[in-house]
Coordinates of C-alpha atoms in Angstrom, one line a residue:
M23 CA 27.0 -13.0 20.1
E24 CA 25.7 -9.5 20.1
R25 CA 23.7 -8.4 23.2
N26 CA 20.0 -7.7 23.0
I27 CA 19.1 -4.1 22.4
L28 CA 15.3 -4.9 22.8
E29 CA 13.8 -7.7 24.8
I30 CA 10.1 -8.2 25.3
S31 CA 9.1 -10.9 27.7
G32 CA 5.7 -12.1 28.9
L33 CA 3.8 -9.1 27.5
N34 CA 0.1 -9.3 28.1
I35 CA -2.2 -6.4 27.0
S36 CA -5.9 -6.0 27.0
F37 CA -8.4 -3.3 26.1
S38 CA -11.2 -2.1 28.3
N39 CA -14.4 -0.9 26.7
Y40 CA -17.6 0.0 28.6
G41 CA -16.6 -2.3 31.5
E42 CA -15.7 -5.2 29.3
S43 CA -12.1 -6.3 28.9
T44 CA -10.7 -7.9 25.6
K45 CA -7.2 -9.4 25.6
V46 CA -5.2 -8.7 22.5
L47 CA -1.6 -9.8 23.4
Y48 CA -0.8 -13.1 25.1
D49 CA 2.7 -13.7 26.6
V50 CA 4.5 -12.1 23.7
N51 CA 8.3 -12.7 23.7
I52 CA 10.5 -10.9 21.2
N53 CA 14.2 -9.9 21.2
V54 CA 16.3 -7.9 18.8
R55 CA 20.1 -8.0 18.9
Q56 CA 22.5 -5.1 18.2
G57 CA 22.8 -4.6 14.4
E58 CA 20.1 -7.3 13.7
R59 CA 17.1 -7.2 11.3
V60 CA 14.0 -8.8 12.8
S61 CA 10.6 -9.0 11.1
L62 CA 7.2 -9.3 12.9
I63 CA 4.7 -10.7 10.4
G64 CA 1.0 -11.5 10.6
Q65 CA -2.3 -10.5 9.0
S66 CA -4.3 -7.4 10.0
G67 CA -5.6 -7.6 13.5
S68 CA -2.9 -10.1 14.7
G69 CA -1.5 -7.6 17.2
K70 CA 1.6 -6.2 15.4
T71 CA 0.6 -2.6 15.7
V72 CA -0.3 -2.9 19.4
T73 CA 3.1 -4.5 20.0
M74 CA 4.8 -1.6 18.1
R75 CA 2.9 1.1 20.0
A76 CA 3.7 -0.5 23.3
I77 CA 7.4 -0.4 22.5
I78 CA 7.4 3.2 21.3
G79 CA 5.2 4.4 24.1
T80 CA 2.2 5.6 22.1
L81 CA -0.3 3.0 23.4
P82 CA -3.3 4.9 25.0
T83 CA -3.6 3.7 28.6
P84 CA -6.6 3.6 29.1
P85 CA -8.3 2.0 27.3
A86 CA -5.2 -0.2 26.9
I87 CA -4.1 -2.1 30.0
I88 CA -0.7 -3.6 30.2
E89 CA -1.4 -6.6 32.5
S90 CA 2.1 -8.0 32.8
G91 CA 5.4 -8.3 31.1
K92 CA 8.6 -6.3 30.4
I93 CA 9.9 -4.2 27.5
L94 CA 13.7 -3.9 28.1
Y95 CA 15.6 -1.4 25.9
Q96 CA 19.3 -1.6 26.7
N97 CA 18.4 -3.5 29.9
Q98 CA 16.1 -0.7 31.0
N99 CA 12.4 -1.5 31.5
L100 CA 10.5 1.0 29.5
L101 CA 7.2 0.2 31.2
S102 CA 8.6 1.3 34.6
L103 CA 9.8 4.7 33.4
R104 CA 8.0 8.0 34.1
R105 CA 6.6 9.8 31.1
M106 CA 9.4 12.4 30.9
E107 CA 12.0 9.7 31.1
R108 CA 10.2 7.6 28.5
N109 CA 10.0 10.6 26.1
K110 CA 13.8 10.9 26.2
V111 CA 14.0 7.4 24.7
K112 CA 11.7 8.3 21.8
G113 CA 13.7 9.5 18.7
S114 CA 17.1 9.3 20.4
G115 CA 16.9 5.7 21.4
I116 CA 14.0 4.2 19.5
S117 CA 12.6 5.8 16.4
I118 CA 9.8 4.8 14.1
I119 CA 8.9 5.0 10.3
L120 CA 5.2 4.9 9.8
Q121 CA 3.2 3.2 7.0
D122 CA 1.8 6.2 5.1
P123 CA 4.4 9.0 4.5
L124 CA 1.8 11.5 3.4
L125 CA -0.4 11.1 6.5
S126 CA 2.8 11.3 8.7
F127 CA 3.5 14.9 7.7
N128 CA 1.9 18.2 8.6
P129 CA 0.6 19.3 5.2
V130 CA 0.9 23.0 5.9
L131 CA 4.5 23.1 7.1
T132 CA 7.6 22.8 4.9
I133 CA 9.9 19.8 5.2
K134 CA 12.6 22.1 6.7
R135 CA 10.2 23.3 9.5
Q136 CA 9.1 19.8 10.4
M137 CA 12.7 18.4 10.5
D138 CA 13.9 21.4 12.5
D139 CA 11.1 21.0 15.0
I140 CA 12.2 17.4 15.7
I141 CA 15.7 18.5 16.6
K142 CA 14.5 21.5 18.7
Y143 CA 12.1 19.4 20.8
S144 CA 14.7 16.8 21.3
D145 CA 17.1 19.4 22.5
I146 CA 14.5 20.7 25.0
R147 CA 14.0 17.2 26.4
N148 CA 17.7 16.5 26.7
N149 CA 18.7 20.0 28.0
L150 CA 20.7 20.9 24.8
S151 CA 21.0 24.1 22.8
R152 CA 21.9 24.0 19.1
G153 CA 21.7 27.0 16.9
Y154 CA 19.8 27.1 13.6
G155 CA 23.1 26.7 11.6
K156 CA 24.1 23.5 13.4
R157 CA 20.6 22.1 13.1
K158 CA 20.4 22.8 9.4
E159 CA 23.9 21.2 9.0
L160 CA 22.6 18.1 10.7
I161 CA 19.4 18.0 8.5
C162 CA 21.5 18.3 5.3
E163 CA 23.8 15.5 6.5
I164 CA 20.8 13.3 7.2
L165 CA 19.2 14.0 3.8
G166 CA 22.5 13.0 2.2
K167 CA 22.4 9.8 4.2
V168 CA 19.0 8.9 2.7
Q169 CA 20.3 9.8 -0.8
L170 CA 18.4 13.1 -1.2
F171 CA 21.0 15.6 -2.4
D172 CA 19.0 18.6 -3.7
H173 CA 18.8 19.9 -0.1
E174 CA 17.3 23.4 -0.7
R175 CA 14.5 22.3 -3.0
I176 CA 13.5 19.5 -0.7
L177 CA 13.7 21.5 2.5
N178 CA 11.6 24.3 1.0
S179 CA 8.9 21.9 -0.4
Y180 CA 5.6 21.0 1.3
P181 CA 4.9 17.2 1.6
I182 CA 2.4 17.2 -1.3
M183 CA 5.2 18.6 -3.6
L184 CA 7.3 15.4 -3.2
S185 CA 6.8 12.0 -4.8
G186 CA 5.9 9.0 -2.6
G187 CA 9.4 7.7 -2.6
M188 CA 10.9 11.0 -1.7
R189 CA 8.4 11.5 1.2
Q190 CA 9.4 8.0 2.5
R191 CA 13.1 8.9 2.3
V192 CA 12.4 12.2 4.2
L193 CA 10.4 10.2 6.8
I194 CA 13.4 7.8 7.3
G195 CA 15.6 10.9 7.6
M196 CA 13.4 12.3 10.3
A197 CA 13.6 9.0 12.2
L198 CA 17.5 9.2 12.0
L199 CA 17.8 12.8 13.2
N200 CA 18.6 12.0 16.8
N201 CA 20.8 9.1 16.1
P202 CA 18.6 6.2 17.4
K203 CA 19.9 2.7 18.1
L204 CA 16.7 0.9 17.2
L205 CA 14.5 1.7 14.1
I206 CA 10.9 0.3 13.9
A207 CA 9.6 0.3 10.4
D208 CA 5.8 -0.2 10.2
E209 CA 4.9 -1.3 6.6
P210 CA 7.2 1.4 5.0
G211 CA 6.8 0.2 1.5
T212 CA 3.1 -0.7 1.4
A213 CA 1.9 2.6 -0.2
L214 CA 4.7 2.6 -2.9
D215 CA 5.1 0.9 -6.3
V216 CA 7.5 -2.0 -6.6
T217 CA 10.6 -0.1 -7.9
T218 CA 10.3 2.7 -5.3
Q219 CA 9.7 0.1 -2.6
K220 CA 12.9 -1.7 -3.7
E221 CA 14.9 1.5 -3.4
I222 CA 13.5 2.2 0.1
L223 CA 14.2 -1.4 1.3
D224 CA 17.8 -1.2 -0.1
L225 CA 18.3 2.1 1.7
L226 CA 17.2 0.6 5.0
N227 CA 19.5 -2.3 4.5
I228 CA 22.4 0.1 3.8
L229 CA 21.6 2.1 7.0
V230 CA 21.5 -1.0 9.1
K231 CA 24.9 -2.2 7.7
K232 CA 26.7 1.2 7.8
D233 CA 25.4 2.7 11.0
G234 CA 25.0 -0.5 13.0
L235 CA 21.3 0.1 13.5
S236 CA 18.9 -2.6 14.8
L237 CA 15.7 -2.9 12.7
L238 CA 12.3 -4.2 13.8
F239 CA 10.3 -4.6 10.5
I240 CA 6.6 -4.9 10.8
T241 CA 4.7 -6.1 7.7
H242 CA 2.4 -8.6 6.1
N243 CA 4.4 -8.8 2.9
L244 CA 6.4 -12.0 3.0
G245 CA 8.4 -11.2 -0.2
V246 CA 9.6 -8.0 1.6
V247 CA 10.4 -10.0 4.7
R248 CA 12.7 -12.4 2.7
E249 CA 14.8 -9.3 1.7
M250 CA 14.7 -7.5 5.1
A251 CA 15.0 -10.1 7.9
D252 CA 17.7 -12.1 9.7
R253 CA 15.1 -13.6 12.1
I254 CA 11.3 -13.7 11.9
Y255 CA 8.5 -13.8 14.4
V256 CA 5.0 -14.9 13.2
M257 CA 2.0 -13.5 15.1
Q258 CA -1.5 -14.7 15.1
N259 CA -4.4 -13.5 17.3
G260 CA -2.0 -11.8 19.7
Q261 CA 0.4 -14.8 20.1
I262 CA 3.8 -15.6 18.7
V263 CA 3.1 -18.9 17.0
E264 CA 6.5 -19.4 15.3
S265 CA 9.9 -17.8 15.3
G266 CA 13.3 -18.6 13.8
S267 CA 15.9 -17.6 11.2
K268 CA 14.8 -16.4 7.8
E269 CA 16.1 -19.7 6.2
D270 CA 14.1 -21.9 8.6
I271 CA 10.8 -20.0 8.3
F272 CA 10.9 -19.8 4.5
K273 CA 12.2 -23.3 3.8
T274 CA 10.7 -25.4 6.6
P275 CA 7.7 -23.5 8.1
K276 CA 6.1 -25.6 10.9
H277 CA 3.0 -23.8 12.2
P278 CA -0.2 -24.2 10.0
Y279 CA -0.7 -20.4 10.1
T280 CA 2.8 -19.8 8.7
I281 CA 2.2 -22.3 6.0
K282 CA -1.1 -20.7 5.2
L283 CA 0.6 -17.3 4.9
M284 CA 3.2 -18.7 2.5
E285 CA 0.6 -20.4 0.3
S286 CA -1.4 -17.2 0.1
V287 CA 1.4 -15.2 -1.6
P288 CA 0.7 -15.0 -5.4
P289 CA 3.5 -16.8 -7.2
L290 CA 5.5 -15.0 -9.9
F291 CA 7.0 -18.1 -11.6
G292 CA 6.6 -21.9 -11.4
D293 CA 3.9 -24.6 -11.5
K294 CA 1.7 -22.8 -9.0
V295 CA 1.1 -19.7 -11.3
T296 CA -2.4 -19.4 -12.5
D297 CA -2.7 -18.7 -16.2
V298 CA -6.0 -16.9 -16.6
K299 CA -7.8 -17.2 -20.0
N300 CA -10.8 -15.4 -21.4
L301 CA -13.5 -18.2 -21.9
A302 CA -16.0 -15.9 -23.6
T303 CA -17.1 -17.6 -26.9
P304 CA -16.7 -15.8 -29.1
P305 CA -15.2 -12.7 -27.3
S306 CA -16.5 -9.4 -28.7
R307 CA -14.8 -6.1 -28.4
M308 CA -16.1 -4.3 -25.3
I309 CA -13.7 -1.3 -25.1
K310 CA -11.6 0.4 -27.8
I311 CA -9.2 3.2 -26.8
S312 CA -8.0 5.0 -29.9
N313 CA -5.0 7.4 -29.8
L314 CA -6.2 8.8 -26.4
S315 CA -4.3 11.7 -24.9
K316 CA -5.1 13.8 -21.8
T317 CA -3.3 17.0 -21.0
F318 CA -3.7 19.1 -17.8
P319 CA -2.9 22.8 -17.7
I320 CA -0.4 24.0 -15.1
R321 CA -1.4 27.4 -13.8
S322 CA 0.6 29.9 -11.8
G323 CA 1.0 33.6 -11.0
F324 CA -1.3 36.2 -9.5
F325 CA -3.9 35.8 -12.3
N326 CA -3.7 32.0 -12.3
R327 CA -2.8 31.8 -16.0
T328 CA -1.8 28.7 -17.8
T329 CA 2.0 28.6 -18.0
S330 CA 2.6 25.1 -19.2
H331 CA 0.9 21.7 -19.7
N332 CA 1.4 18.2 -18.2
Q333 CA 0.6 15.4 -20.7
A334 CA -0.6 12.6 -18.4
V335 CA -1.7 10.2 -21.2
K336 CA 0.0 10.2 -24.6
S337 CA -1.6 8.5 -27.7
V338 CA -2.7 5.4 -25.9
S339 CA -4.5 2.7 -27.9
L340 CA -6.0 -0.5 -26.4
S341 CA -8.6 -3.1 -27.3
I342 CA -10.4 -4.9 -24.5
N343 CA -12.7 -7.8 -25.2
S344 CA -15.8 -8.9 -23.2
G345 CA -14.8 -11.3 -20.5
D346 CA -11.2 -9.9 -20.3
I347 CA -9.4 -9.1 -17.0
Y348 CA -7.2 -6.5 -18.5
G349 CA -4.4 -5.2 -16.2
I350 CA -2.9 -1.8 -16.5
A351 CA 0.4 -1.6 -14.6
G352 CA 3.0 1.1 -13.9
E353 CA 4.5 3.3 -11.3
S354 CA 2.8 6.2 -9.6
G355 CA 2.5 9.0 -12.0
S356 CA 2.6 6.7 -15.1
G357 CA -1.0 7.7 -16.2
K358 CA -2.9 4.6 -15.0
T359 CA -5.5 6.5 -12.9
T360 CA -5.9 9.3 -15.5
L361 CA -6.7 6.6 -18.1
A362 CA -9.2 4.9 -15.8
K363 CA -11.0 8.2 -15.0
T364 CA -11.2 9.0 -18.7
L365 CA -12.7 5.5 -19.3
L366 CA -15.3 6.3 -16.6
G367 CA -16.2 9.6 -18.3
L368 CA -14.8 11.7 -15.4
Y369 CA -12.2 13.3 -17.7
K370 CA -12.8 14.4 -21.2
P371 CA -10.0 13.3 -23.6
S372 CA -7.8 16.1 -25.0
S373 CA -7.6 14.1 -28.2
G374 CA -8.5 10.6 -29.4
N375 CA -11.6 8.7 -28.3
V376 CA -12.9 5.8 -26.2
Y377 CA -15.6 3.4 -27.6
I378 CA -17.8 1.3 -25.5
N379 CA -19.7 -1.4 -27.4
E380 CA -18.7 0.5 -30.6
Q381 CA -20.4 3.7 -29.2
S382 CA -18.3 6.8 -28.8
L383 CA -17.8 7.8 -25.1
S384 CA -18.2 11.4 -26.0
E385 CA -21.8 10.7 -27.1
I386 CA -22.9 8.4 -24.2
S387 CA -20.9 9.5 -21.1
E388 CA -23.5 12.0 -20.0
L389 CA -26.3 9.5 -20.2
S390 CA -27.6 7.7 -17.1
D391 CA -27.4 4.4 -18.9
Y392 CA -23.6 4.7 -19.1
R393 CA -23.4 4.9 -15.3
K394 CA -25.2 1.5 -15.3
L395 CA -22.7 0.1 -17.8
V396 CA -19.4 1.1 -16.2
Q397 CA -18.6 1.2 -12.4
I398 CA -15.5 1.4 -10.2
V399 CA -14.2 -0.2 -7.0
Y400 CA -11.8 2.2 -5.3
Q401 CA -8.5 1.5 -3.7
N402 CA -9.3 2.2 0.0
P403 CA -12.8 1.2 1.1
G404 CA -12.2 3.0 4.4
S405 CA -12.3 6.3 2.6
S406 CA -14.6 5.5 -0.3
L407 CA -17.5 4.4 2.0
N408 CA -19.5 7.1 3.8
R409 CA -18.8 6.4 7.5
K410 CA -22.0 8.1 8.6
R411 CA -24.2 5.7 6.6
T412 CA -25.0 2.1 7.3
V413 CA -24.2 -0.6 4.7
S414 CA -27.9 -0.7 3.7
Q415 CA -27.9 3.1 3.1
I416 CA -24.6 3.0 1.2
L417 CA -26.0 0.3 -1.2
S418 CA -29.3 2.1 -1.6
V419 CA -27.9 5.3 -3.0
P420 CA -27.3 4.1 -6.6
L421 CA -30.5 2.2 -6.5
K422 CA -32.5 5.3 -5.6
F423 CA -31.0 7.2 -8.5
A424 CA -32.0 4.3 -10.8
G425 CA -35.6 4.7 -9.7
Y426 CA -36.0 1.6 -7.5
S427 CA -38.9 1.7 -5.0
N428 CA -38.2 1.3 -1.2
R429 CA -39.5 -2.3 -1.3
M430 CA -37.4 -3.2 -4.3
I431 CA -34.3 -1.6 -2.7
K432 CA -34.6 -3.7 0.5
D433 CA -34.8 -6.9 -1.6
K434 CA -31.9 -5.8 -3.8
V435 CA -29.7 -4.9 -0.9
N436 CA -30.2 -8.3 0.7
G437 CA -29.4 -9.9 -2.7
L438 CA -26.2 -7.8 -3.1
L439 CA -25.0 -8.8 0.4
K440 CA -25.6 -12.5 -0.4
M441 CA -23.8 -12.0 -3.7
V442 CA -20.6 -10.8 -1.9
D443 CA -20.8 -13.5 0.8
L444 CA -21.9 -11.1 3.6
P445 CA -24.7 -11.9 6.2
I446 CA -27.9 -9.9 5.7
S447 CA -27.5 -8.7 9.3
Y448 CA -24.5 -6.6 8.2
S449 CA -27.0 -4.2 6.5
S450 CA -27.4 -2.2 9.7
M451 CA -23.7 -1.9 10.4
Y452 CA -21.4 1.1 9.8
P453 CA -18.1 0.9 7.9
H454 CA -16.0 1.3 11.1
E455 CA -17.6 -1.9 12.4
L456 CA -16.3 -4.0 9.5
S457 CA -12.9 -5.4 8.8
G458 CA -10.9 -4.3 5.7
G459 CA -12.0 -7.3 3.7
Q460 CA -15.6 -6.8 4.6
K461 CA -15.5 -3.1 3.7
Q462 CA -14.1 -4.0 0.3
R463 CA -16.9 -6.5 -0.2
V464 CA -19.4 -3.8 0.5
A465 CA -17.6 -1.5 -2.1
I466 CA -17.8 -4.4 -4.6
A467 CA -21.5 -4.8 -3.9
R468 CA -22.2 -1.1 -4.4
A469 CA -20.4 -1.3 -7.8
L470 CA -22.6 -4.3 -8.8
S471 CA -25.8 -2.7 -7.6
L472 CA -26.8 -1.5 -11.1
E473 CA -25.6 -4.6 -12.8
P474 CA -22.8 -3.1 -14.9
K475 CA -20.9 -5.0 -17.6
I476 CA -17.5 -3.2 -17.0
I477 CA -15.9 -2.7 -13.6
V478 CA -12.7 -0.7 -13.1
L479 CA -10.8 -2.1 -10.2
D480 CA -8.4 0.6 -8.9
E481 CA -5.9 -1.1 -6.6
P482 CA -8.8 -3.0 -4.9
T483 CA -6.5 -5.2 -2.7
S484 CA -3.5 -3.0 -2.0
A485 CA -4.7 -2.1 1.5
L486 CA -5.4 -5.7 2.4
D487 CA -3.1 -8.5 3.7
V488 CA -2.4 -11.6 1.6
L489 CA -5.0 -13.8 3.3
I490 CA -7.9 -11.3 2.9
Q491 CA -6.5 -10.4 -0.6
G492 CA -6.9 -14.0 -1.7
T493 CA -10.6 -14.2 -0.6
V494 CA -11.4 -10.9 -2.4
I495 CA -9.7 -12.1 -5.6
G496 CA -11.7 -15.4 -5.3
L497 CA -14.9 -13.4 -4.9
L498 CA -14.1 -11.2 -8.0
H499 CA -13.5 -14.4 -10.1
K500 CA -16.8 -15.8 -8.9
L501 CA -18.8 -12.6 -9.7
K502 CA -17.1 -12.3 -13.1
K503 CA -18.3 -15.8 -14.0
E504 CA -21.9 -15.3 -12.6
M505 CA -22.5 -11.8 -14.1
D506 CA -20.4 -12.0 -17.3
L507 CA -18.3 -9.0 -16.3
T508 CA -15.2 -7.4 -17.9
Y509 CA -12.6 -6.0 -15.5
V510 CA -10.1 -3.3 -16.0
F511 CA -7.6 -3.9 -13.2
I512 CA -5.3 -0.9 -12.2
S513 CA -2.4 -1.9 -10.0
H514 CA 1.3 -1.9 -9.3
D515 CA 1.2 -5.4 -7.7
L516 CA 2.5 -7.3 -10.7
S517 CA 2.6 -10.7 -8.8
L518 CA -1.1 -10.4 -8.2
M519 CA -1.6 -9.3 -11.8
R520 CA 0.3 -12.3 -13.1
N521 CA -2.3 -14.6 -11.5
F522 CA -5.5 -12.5 -12.0
C523 CA -5.3 -11.0 -15.5
N524 CA -5.3 -12.6 -18.9
K525 CA -3.9 -9.5 -20.6
I526 CA -1.8 -6.6 -19.3
A527 CA -0.4 -3.2 -20.5
I528 CA 2.6 -1.5 -19.0
M529 CA 2.5 2.3 -18.8
L530 CA 5.6 4.5 -18.7
R531 CA 5.3 8.3 -18.5
G532 CA 1.8 8.3 -20.0
E533 CA 2.5 5.8 -22.8
I534 CA 2.0 2.1 -23.3
C535 CA 5.5 0.6 -23.6
E536 CA 4.4 -3.0 -23.7
A537 CA 1.1 -4.9 -24.0
G538 CA -0.1 -8.4 -24.6
D539 CA -0.9 -11.8 -23.0
T540 CA 0.1 -11.9 -19.3
K541 CA 2.0 -15.2 -19.7
E542 CA 4.0 -13.9 -22.6
I543 CA 5.0 -10.6 -21.0
F544 CA 6.1 -12.3 -17.8
S545 CA 8.0 -15.1 -19.5
N546 CA 9.6 -12.9 -22.2
P547 CA 9.4 -9.1 -21.4
K548 CA 10.7 -7.0 -24.3
H549 CA 10.9 -3.4 -22.8
I550 CA 13.6 -2.6 -20.3
Y551 CA 11.1 -0.9 -18.1
T552 CA 8.9 -4.0 -17.9
K553 CA 12.1 -6.0 -17.0
A554 CA 12.8 -3.4 -14.2
L555 CA 9.3 -3.7 -12.8
I556 CA 9.4 -7.6 -12.8
N557 CA 12.9 -7.6 -11.4
A558 CA 11.8 -5.4 -8.4
I559 CA 9.0 -7.7 -7.3
P560 CA 9.7 -9.3 -3.9
V561 CA 9.4 -13.1 -4.0
I562 CA 9.5 -15.8 -1.4
S563 CA 11.9 -18.3 -2.9
D564 CA 15.4 -18.5 -4.5
F565 CA 13.8 -20.4 -7.4
E566 CA 11.6 -17.4 -8.3
E567 CA 14.4 -15.0 -7.7
S568 CA 16.6 -16.9 -10.3
L569 CA 13.8 -16.6 -13.0
K570 CA 13.5 -12.9 -12.8
P571 CA 14.7 -10.9 -15.9
K572 CA 18.3 -9.7 -15.3
I573 CA 18.9 -6.0 -15.4
S574 CA 22.0 -4.0 -14.4
E575 CA 22.0 -1.0 -12.1
E576 CA 23.0 1.2 -15.0
E577 CA 20.0 0.0 -17.0
R578 CA 17.7 0.4 -14.0
S579 CA 18.9 3.9 -13.3
A580 CA 18.6 4.9 -17.0
V581 CA 15.0 3.8 -17.3
L582 CA 13.7 5.0 -13.9
K583 CA 15.5 8.3 -13.5
N584 CA 12.8 10.2 -15.5
T585 CA 9.9 8.6 -13.8
R586 CA 10.4 10.3 -10.4
I587 CA 8.2 13.2 -9.8
I588 CA 8.7 16.2 -7.5

């Protein structure tokens, strides 16, 4: 049996705030063996990130207080090391891949500068001296290892110039620069679409196998865990409630919390799949999109002249009935968001038209009544809500523009909070005082404030874990029934779309490559790109895996190679 490279025993951590102490970790015991893949799973707030930061040494102390326990790396207690000694372990012994690749980079420095700085500062810590030529040679070697071969273009690029998948690969490369023995991956695929996520997960598995790395994978996505773990630890409220091999956890989970997590994962195939139907009688056409195209000019040069064009949406035609939950799926850069913003009247079509209730969008988009008819719920409630305003003030803004009096606004705000199952007392709270699910409920309430008939849902649950995601989806179903709403659901989470939408359209490079009833598309996909998307969805059982459409690596590469953007 391989020896433990990481062993956490009896770890207890609390946070002190204004004289009060709150315990967040309770006797945590975790071990990772050499060359082993271990997953730590649990919903948001369970203690996963605190555990990770305690290992890597970035836990702020104070306010964090490590009450007791040990963190042994290669039989050396990291908690007893001085700061300089602890810093030598970072990068060269233990390295980390963070969740959001864009936020992990300095936006004003090139990739070359940022990777070179990591090596230079490591050399300073370890009393080494490598010239620029040797450092660049190492950087290029690492980029090849993460399957990025256009070295010069990537190294001279700024982070914003790379696609999400490429940024994630560069981030993995940065973590490997100093030859670590243990890699901690904190939700590395959450911000990516399913096909890119699959490529990143496959890459991590290859690195573990080839280089003998140990991997501690932190996530709330159980489908990903099934592909990435040899052993699993389940964490709830700061405690390890269950642990075991991947086979034991997925086939015979014992703890009620583990069972609850499993049951919250939207099924892709089988008897538990929800076939959503439009019960409107008779359904009338709410939205008609006719030969819609949107082109953006690309400007360059000293005089900022238009040198070329990017056609984000190409001749798209769709018909959406009242009461539909119409899903629009596709990878990043496929044109989903551009289509949604055109529907909202934020972009003017380059050609074609959009009709709402048989009225041309070009005629009504400037009218205030249109804002009451169509609203949007954004992807990340943390950034879409004004952090300087209370919940009451956030919900009051659209009401004031609509001419409500102060007394009417107060009654309306209270009614909106009740509608989204939040206590009225939350009206005086600020966004940072709310959980992710509660913030999204406030965002939904704001969208409903003017009683619209159409709501565009732009990845409304992608930032939430499966348990909270389930409650938000349940709320959206309830509101749709009560308020006779029509949803346009933008997402790359096809397993959720399978159980939430009655119709879907798949977008590829700005075009609709397949559209129809959700059940029909998932049971009998026609387009090779649709098959590639469904095939890449992580599932939690061998039964679901066996029912995925089969696609060869050659077919996958052929259809996906032109969807990557730099």
